[in-house]
């Protein structure tokens, strides 16, 4: 699990996970698209309400997930 990093592609907005170099600037042996799994985890975590979270750089966000249609 060491050196695993999540990243969002600038063009596609897909979410990827992979093992990165020590500088954290390059995926070493490829990356895996986990967009669907990531979004499902966000929905499960924040569904039914809102939560305020602080990012690693100190910014504060309000995250809300609302069911539109089932």
PDB file of N, CA and C in Angstrom:
ATOM      1  N   UNK A   1       0.814  -1.203   0.000  1.00  0.00           N
ATOM      2  CA  UNK A   1       0.000   0.000   0.000  1.00  0.00           C
ATOM      3  C   UNK A   1       0.859   1.270   0.000  1.00  0.00           C
ATOM      4  N   UNK A   2       2.147   1.120   0.195  1.00  0.00           N
ATOM      5  CA  UNK A   2       3.020   2.294   0.228  1.00  0.00           C
ATOM      6  C   UNK A   2       3.016   2.989  -1.120  1.00  0.00           C
ATOM      7  N   UNK A   3       3.036   4.300  -1.071  1.00  0.00           N
ATOM      8  CA  UNK A   3       3.135   5.146  -2.258  1.00  0.00           C
ATOM      9  C   UNK A   3       1.923   5.075  -3.177  1.00  0.00           C
ATOM     10  N   UNK A   4       0.759   4.679  -2.666  1.00  0.00           N
ATOM     11  CA  UNK A   4      -0.457   4.716  -3.479  1.00  0.00           C
ATOM     12  C   UNK A   4      -0.984   6.133  -3.503  1.00  0.00           C
ATOM     13  N   UNK A   5      -1.477   6.549  -4.654  1.00  0.00           N
ATOM     14  CA  UNK A   5      -1.970   7.912  -4.789  1.00  0.00           C
ATOM     15  C   UNK A   5      -3.232   7.938  -5.631  1.00  0.00           C
ATOM     16  N   UNK A   6      -4.184   8.748  -5.240  1.00  0.00           N
ATOM     17  CA  UNK A   6      -5.361   9.040  -6.057  1.00  0.00           C
ATOM     18  C   UNK A   6      -5.057  10.265  -6.892  1.00  0.00           C
ATOM     19  N   UNK A   7      -5.548  10.269  -8.135  1.00  0.00           N
ATOM     20  CA  UNK A   7      -5.353  11.423  -9.001  1.00  0.00           C
ATOM     21  C   UNK A   7      -6.578  11.573  -9.897  1.00  0.00           C
ATOM     22  N   UNK A   8      -6.859  12.812 -10.281  1.00  0.00           N
ATOM     23  CA  UNK A   8      -7.951  13.105 -11.202  1.00  0.00           C
ATOM     24  C   UNK A   8      -7.336  13.605 -12.500  1.00  0.00           C
ATOM     25  N   UNK A   9      -7.714  12.971 -13.614  1.00  0.00           N
ATOM     26  CA  UNK A   9      -7.192  13.377 -14.919  1.00  0.00           C
ATOM     27  C   UNK A   9      -7.768  14.730 -15.309  1.00  0.00           C
ATOM     28  N   UNK A  10      -6.911  15.614 -15.765  1.00  0.00           N
ATOM     29  CA  UNK A  10      -7.324  16.971 -16.114  1.00  0.00           C
ATOM     30  C   UNK A  10      -8.326  17.003 -17.268  1.00  0.00           C
ATOM     31  N   UNK A  11      -8.144  16.176 -18.262  1.00  0.00           N
ATOM     32  CA  UNK A  11      -9.023  16.212 -19.434  1.00  0.00           C
ATOM     33  C   UNK A  11     -10.310  15.432 -19.251  1.00  0.00           C
ATOM     34  N   UNK A  12     -10.211  14.218 -18.707  1.00  0.00           N
ATOM     35  CA  UNK A  12     -11.384  13.348 -18.613  1.00  0.00           C
ATOM     36  C   UNK A  12     -12.111  13.429 -17.285  1.00  0.00           C
ATOM     37  N   UNK A  13     -11.441  13.937 -16.262  1.00  0.00           N
ATOM     38  CA  UNK A  13     -11.964  13.982 -14.893  1.00  0.00           C
ATOM     39  C   UNK A  13     -12.127  12.594 -14.288  1.00  0.00           C
ATOM     40  N   UNK A  14     -11.545  11.552 -14.903  1.00  0.00           N
ATOM     41  CA  UNK A  14     -11.561  10.210 -14.322  1.00  0.00           C
ATOM     42  C   UNK A  14     -10.645  10.173 -13.103  1.00  0.00           C
ATOM     43  N   UNK A  15     -10.998   9.310 -12.144  1.00  0.00           N
ATOM     44  CA  UNK A  15     -10.210   9.145 -10.928  1.00  0.00           C
ATOM     45  C   UNK A  15      -9.354   7.887 -11.080  1.00  0.00           C
ATOM     46  N   UNK A  16      -8.069   8.024 -10.808  1.00  0.00           N
ATOM     47  CA  UNK A  16      -7.126   6.918 -10.944  1.00  0.00           C
ATOM     48  C   UNK A  16      -6.420   6.662  -9.624  1.00  0.00           C
ATOM     49  N   UNK A  17      -5.970   5.414  -9.444  1.00  0.00           N
ATOM     50  CA  UNK A  17      -5.125   5.049  -8.323  1.00  0.00           C
ATOM     51  C   UNK A  17      -3.943   4.273  -8.878  1.00  0.00           C
ATOM     52  N   UNK A  18      -2.809   4.475  -8.251  1.00  0.00           N
ATOM     53  CA  UNK A  18      -1.620   3.748  -8.667  1.00  0.00           C
ATOM     54  C   UNK A  18      -0.477   4.018  -7.710  1.00  0.00           C
ATOM     55  N   UNK A  19       0.599   3.276  -7.908  1.00  0.00           N
ATOM     56  CA  UNK A  19       1.797   3.442  -7.093  1.00  0.00           C
ATOM     57  C   UNK A  19       2.650   4.526  -7.743  1.00  0.00           C
ATOM     58  N   UNK A  20       3.102   5.482  -6.942  1.00  0.00           N
ATOM     59  CA  UNK A  20       3.853   6.621  -7.478  1.00  0.00           C
ATOM     60  C   UNK A  20       5.305   6.600  -7.018  1.00  0.00           C
ATOM     61  N   UNK A  21       6.126   7.369  -7.734  1.00  0.00           N
ATOM     62  CA  UNK A  21       7.533   7.495  -7.354  1.00  0.00           C
ATOM     63  C   UNK A  21       7.649   8.271  -6.042  1.00  0.00           C
ATOM     64  N   UNK A  22       8.853   8.355  -5.493  1.00  0.00           N
ATOM     65  CA  UNK A  22       9.059   9.011  -4.188  1.00  0.00           C
ATOM     66  C   UNK A  22       8.636  10.474  -4.206  1.00  0.00           C
ATOM     67  N   UNK A  23       8.804  11.131  -5.341  1.00  0.00           N
ATOM     68  CA  UNK A  23       8.408  12.539  -5.454  1.00  0.00           C
ATOM     69  C   UNK A  23       6.900  12.694  -5.590  1.00  0.00           C
ATOM     70  N   UNK A  24       6.196  11.601  -5.880  1.00  0.00           N
ATOM     71  CA  UNK A  24       4.746  11.659  -6.040  1.00  0.00           C
ATOM     72  C   UNK A  24       4.318  12.293  -7.346  1.00  0.00           C
ATOM     73  N   UNK A  25       5.191  12.279  -8.344  1.00  0.00           N
ATOM     74  CA  UNK A  25       4.917  12.982  -9.601  1.00  0.00           C
ATOM     75  C   UNK A  25       4.648  12.074 -10.781  1.00  0.00           C
ATOM     76  N   UNK A  26       4.816  10.749 -10.619  1.00  0.00           N
ATOM     77  CA  UNK A  26       4.711   9.840 -11.753  1.00  0.00           C
ATOM     78  C   UNK A  26       4.218   8.476 -11.291  1.00  0.00           C
ATOM     79  N   UNK A  27       3.227   7.930 -12.003  1.00  0.00           N
ATOM     80  CA  UNK A  27       2.803   6.567 -11.733  1.00  0.00           C
ATOM     81  C   UNK A  27       3.891   5.625 -12.217  1.00  0.00           C
ATOM     82  N   UNK A  28       4.283   4.681 -11.371  1.00  0.00           N
ATOM     83  CA  UNK A  28       5.412   3.811 -11.682  1.00  0.00           C
ATOM     84  C   UNK A  28       5.059   2.663 -12.615  1.00  0.00           C
ATOM     85  N   UNK A  29       3.980   1.967 -12.349  1.00  0.00           N
ATOM     86  CA  UNK A  29       3.660   0.787 -13.151  1.00  0.00           C
ATOM     87  C   UNK A  29       2.207   0.831 -13.604  1.00  0.00           C
ATOM     88  N   UNK A  30       1.822   1.965 -14.108  1.00  0.00           N
ATOM     89  CA  UNK A  30       0.461   2.151 -14.587  1.00  0.00           C
ATOM     90  C   UNK A  30      -0.473   2.647 -13.507  1.00  0.00           C
ATOM     91  N   UNK A  31      -1.676   2.868 -13.920  1.00  0.00           N
ATOM     92  CA  UNK A  31      -2.712   3.354 -13.010  1.00  0.00           C
ATOM     93  C   UNK A  31      -4.002   2.644 -13.354  1.00  0.00           C
ATOM     94  N   UNK A  32      -4.927   2.607 -12.395  1.00  0.00           N
ATOM     95  CA  UNK A  32      -6.205   1.945 -12.596  1.00  0.00           C
ATOM     96  C   UNK A  32      -7.318   2.965 -12.469  1.00  0.00           C
ATOM     97  N   UNK A  33      -8.240   2.961 -13.421  1.00  0.00           N
ATOM     98  CA  UNK A  33      -9.395   3.852 -13.388  1.00  0.00           C
ATOM     99  C   UNK A  33     -10.375   3.331 -12.341  1.00  0.00           C
ATOM    100  N   UNK A  34     -10.607   4.110 -11.299  1.00  0.00           N
ATOM    101  CA  UNK A  34     -11.519   3.716 -10.223  1.00  0.00           C
ATOM    102  C   UNK A  34     -12.652   4.723 -10.063  1.00  0.00           C
ATOM    103  N   UNK A  35     -12.974   5.441 -11.148  1.00  0.00           N
ATOM    104  CA  UNK A  35     -13.961   6.517 -11.083  1.00  0.00           C
ATOM    105  C   UNK A  35     -15.282   6.048 -10.484  1.00  0.00           C
ATOM    106  N   UNK A  36     -15.838   4.959 -10.993  1.00  0.00           N
ATOM    107  CA  UNK A  36     -17.140   4.476 -10.499  1.00  0.00           C
ATOM    108  C   UNK A  36     -17.068   4.078  -9.028  1.00  0.00           C
ATOM    109  N   UNK A  37     -16.028   3.330  -8.653  1.00  0.00           N
ATOM    110  CA  UNK A  37     -15.879   2.917  -7.258  1.00  0.00           C
ATOM    111  C   UNK A  37     -15.687   4.121  -6.343  1.00  0.00           C
ATOM    112  N   UNK A  38     -14.901   5.092  -6.784  1.00  0.00           N
ATOM    113  CA  UNK A  38     -14.658   6.295  -5.985  1.00  0.00           C
ATOM    114  C   UNK A  38     -15.957   7.064  -5.763  1.00  0.00           C
ATOM    115  N   UNK A  39     -16.714   7.285  -6.839  1.00  0.00           N
ATOM    116  CA  UNK A  39     -17.967   8.040  -6.700  1.00  0.00           C
ATOM    117  C   UNK A  39     -18.979   7.296  -5.849  1.00  0.00           C
ATOM    118  N   UNK A  40     -19.037   5.963  -5.965  1.00  0.00           N
ATOM    119  CA  UNK A  40     -19.938   5.181  -5.117  1.00  0.00           C
ATOM    120  C   UNK A  40     -19.545   5.318  -3.652  1.00  0.00           C
ATOM    121  N   UNK A  41     -18.248   5.331  -3.374  1.00  0.00           N
ATOM    122  CA  UNK A  41     -17.785   5.506  -1.992  1.00  0.00           C
ATOM    123  C   UNK A  41     -18.168   6.884  -1.459  1.00  0.00           C
ATOM    124  N   UNK A  42     -18.071   7.917  -2.285  1.00  0.00           N
ATOM    125  CA  UNK A  42     -18.469   9.269  -1.875  1.00  0.00           C
ATOM    126  C   UNK A  42     -19.967   9.306  -1.600  1.00  0.00           C
ATOM    127  N   UNK A  43     -20.753   8.695  -2.480  1.00  0.00           N
ATOM    128  CA  UNK A  43     -22.211   8.648  -2.275  1.00  0.00           C
ATOM    129  C   UNK A  43     -22.540   7.930  -0.971  1.00  0.00           C
ATOM    130  N   UNK A  44     -21.906   6.774  -0.739  1.00  0.00           N
ATOM    131  CA  UNK A  44     -22.167   6.022   0.493  1.00  0.00           C
ATOM    132  C   UNK A  44     -21.762   6.813   1.731  1.00  0.00           C
ATOM    133  N   UNK A  45     -20.661   7.532   1.657  1.00  0.00           N
ATOM    134  CA  UNK A  45     -20.141   8.282   2.812  1.00  0.00           C
ATOM    135  C   UNK A  45     -20.999   9.499   3.135  1.00  0.00           C
ATOM    136  N   UNK A  46     -21.449  10.233   2.107  1.00  0.00           N
ATOM    137  CA  UNK A  46     -22.119  11.512   2.339  1.00  0.00           C
ATOM    138  C   UNK A  46     -23.610  11.491   2.036  1.00  0.00           C
ATOM    139  N   UNK A  47     -24.162  10.352   1.658  1.00  0.00           N
ATOM    140  CA  UNK A  47     -25.565  10.272   1.275  1.00  0.00           C
ATOM    141  C   UNK A  47     -26.484  10.659   2.422  1.00  0.00           C
ATOM    142  N   UNK A  48     -27.504  11.416   2.074  1.00  0.00           N
ATOM    143  CA  UNK A  48     -28.505  11.777   3.061  1.00  0.00           C
ATOM    144  C   UNK A  48     -28.159  12.993   3.880  1.00  0.00           C
ATOM    145  N   UNK A  49     -27.133  13.704   3.519  1.00  0.00           N
ATOM    146  CA  UNK A  49     -26.803  14.887   4.288  1.00  0.00           C
ATOM    147  C   UNK A  49     -25.556  15.562   3.782  1.00  0.00           C
ATOM    148  N   UNK A  50     -25.057  16.459   4.583  1.00  0.00           N
ATOM    149  CA  UNK A  50     -23.876  17.229   4.233  1.00  0.00           C
ATOM    150  C   UNK A  50     -22.851  17.106   5.346  1.00  0.00           C
ATOM    151  N   UNK A  51     -21.624  17.307   4.987  1.00  0.00           N
ATOM    152  CA  UNK A  51     -20.548  17.262   5.966  1.00  0.00           C
ATOM    153  C   UNK A  51     -19.503  18.288   5.549  1.00  0.00           C
ATOM    154  N   UNK A  52     -18.834  18.855   6.506  1.00  0.00           N
ATOM    155  CA  UNK A  52     -17.754  19.794   6.241  1.00  0.00           C
ATOM    156  C   UNK A  52     -16.444  19.065   6.456  1.00  0.00           C
ATOM    157  N   UNK A  53     -15.557  19.176   5.473  1.00  0.00           N
ATOM    158  CA  UNK A  53     -14.262  18.504   5.562  1.00  0.00           C
ATOM    159  C   UNK A  53     -13.142  19.504   5.283  1.00  0.00           C
ATOM    160  N   UNK A  54     -11.988  19.227   5.870  1.00  0.00           N
ATOM    161  CA  UNK A  54     -10.799  20.054   5.657  1.00  0.00           C
ATOM    162  C   UNK A  54      -9.813  19.247   4.828  1.00  0.00           C
ATOM    163  N   UNK A  55      -9.351  19.827   3.719  1.00  0.00           N
ATOM    164  CA  UNK A  55      -8.389  19.137   2.863  1.00  0.00           C
ATOM    165  C   UNK A  55      -7.004  19.191   3.486  1.00  0.00           C
ATOM    166  N   UNK A  56      -6.085  18.432   2.917  1.00  0.00           N
ATOM    167  CA  UNK A  56      -4.725  18.374   3.466  1.00  0.00           C
ATOM    168  C   UNK A  56      -4.008  19.713   3.388  1.00  0.00           C
ATOM    169  N   UNK A  57      -4.467  20.601   2.495  1.00  0.00           N
ATOM    170  CA  UNK A  57      -3.838  21.927   2.413  1.00  0.00           C
ATOM    171  C   UNK A  57      -4.599  22.988   3.198  1.00  0.00           C
ATOM    172  N   UNK A  58      -5.563  22.556   4.021  1.00  0.00           N
ATOM    173  CA  UNK A  58      -6.257  23.465   4.930  1.00  0.00           C
ATOM    174  C   UNK A  58      -7.537  24.079   4.394  1.00  0.00           C
ATOM    175  N   UNK A  59      -7.869  23.847   3.127  1.00  0.00           N
ATOM    176  CA  UNK A  59      -9.123  24.384   2.596  1.00  0.00           C
ATOM    177  C   UNK A  59     -10.294  23.620   3.189  1.00  0.00           C
ATOM    178  N   UNK A  60     -11.419  24.311   3.384  1.00  0.00           N
ATOM    179  CA  UNK A  60     -12.604  23.709   3.983  1.00  0.00           C
ATOM    180  C   UNK A  60     -13.699  23.633   2.924  1.00  0.00           C
ATOM    181  N   UNK A  61     -14.311  22.445   2.820  1.00  0.00           N
ATOM    182  CA  UNK A  61     -15.358  22.203   1.837  1.00  0.00           C
ATOM    183  C   UNK A  61     -16.599  21.660   2.516  1.00  0.00           C
ATOM    184  N   UNK A  62     -17.760  21.976   1.942  1.00  0.00           N
ATOM    185  CA  UNK A  62     -19.011  21.366   2.363  1.00  0.00           C
ATOM    186  C   UNK A  62     -19.394  20.379   1.255  1.00  0.00           C
ATOM    187  N   UNK A  63     -19.534  19.099   1.612  1.00  0.00           N
ATOM    188  CA  UNK A  63     -19.857  18.057   0.654  1.00  0.00           C
ATOM    189  C   UNK A  63     -21.282  17.602   0.921  1.00  0.00           C
ATOM    190  N   UNK A  64     -22.094  17.597  -0.147  1.00  0.00           N
ATOM    191  CA  UNK A  64     -23.487  17.197  -0.030  1.00  0.00           C
ATOM    192  C   UNK A  64     -23.812  16.197  -1.133  1.00  0.00           C
ATOM    193  N   UNK A  65     -24.511  15.120  -0.783  1.00  0.00           N
ATOM    194  CA  UNK A  65     -25.011  14.164  -1.769  1.00  0.00           C
ATOM    195  C   UNK A  65     -26.513  14.085  -1.576  1.00  0.00           C
ATOM    196  N   UNK A  66     -27.240  14.262  -2.672  1.00  0.00           N
ATOM    197  CA  UNK A  66     -28.691  14.241  -2.610  1.00  0.00           C
ATOM    198  C   UNK A  66     -29.231  13.278  -3.662  1.00  0.00           C
ATOM    199  N   UNK A  67     -30.075  12.351  -3.255  1.00  0.00           N
ATOM    200  CA  UNK A  67     -30.715  11.437  -4.183  1.00  0.00           C
ATOM    201  C   UNK A  67     -31.735  12.213  -5.008  1.00  0.00           C
ATOM    202  N   UNK A  68     -31.607  12.140  -6.325  1.00  0.00           N
ATOM    203  CA  UNK A  68     -32.519  12.857  -7.214  1.00  0.00           C
ATOM    204  C   UNK A  68     -33.665  11.961  -7.668  1.00  0.00           C
ATOM    205  N   UNK A  69     -33.340  10.701  -7.971  1.00  0.00           N
ATOM    206  CA  UNK A  69     -34.364   9.765  -8.421  1.00  0.00           C
ATOM    207  C   UNK A  69     -33.890   8.353  -8.099  1.00  0.00           C
ATOM    208  N   UNK A  70     -34.808   7.512  -7.627  1.00  0.00           N
ATOM    209  CA  UNK A  70     -34.421   6.103  -7.372  1.00  0.00           C
ATOM    210  C   UNK A  70     -35.157   5.184  -8.304  1.00  0.00           C
TER     211      UNK A  70
END
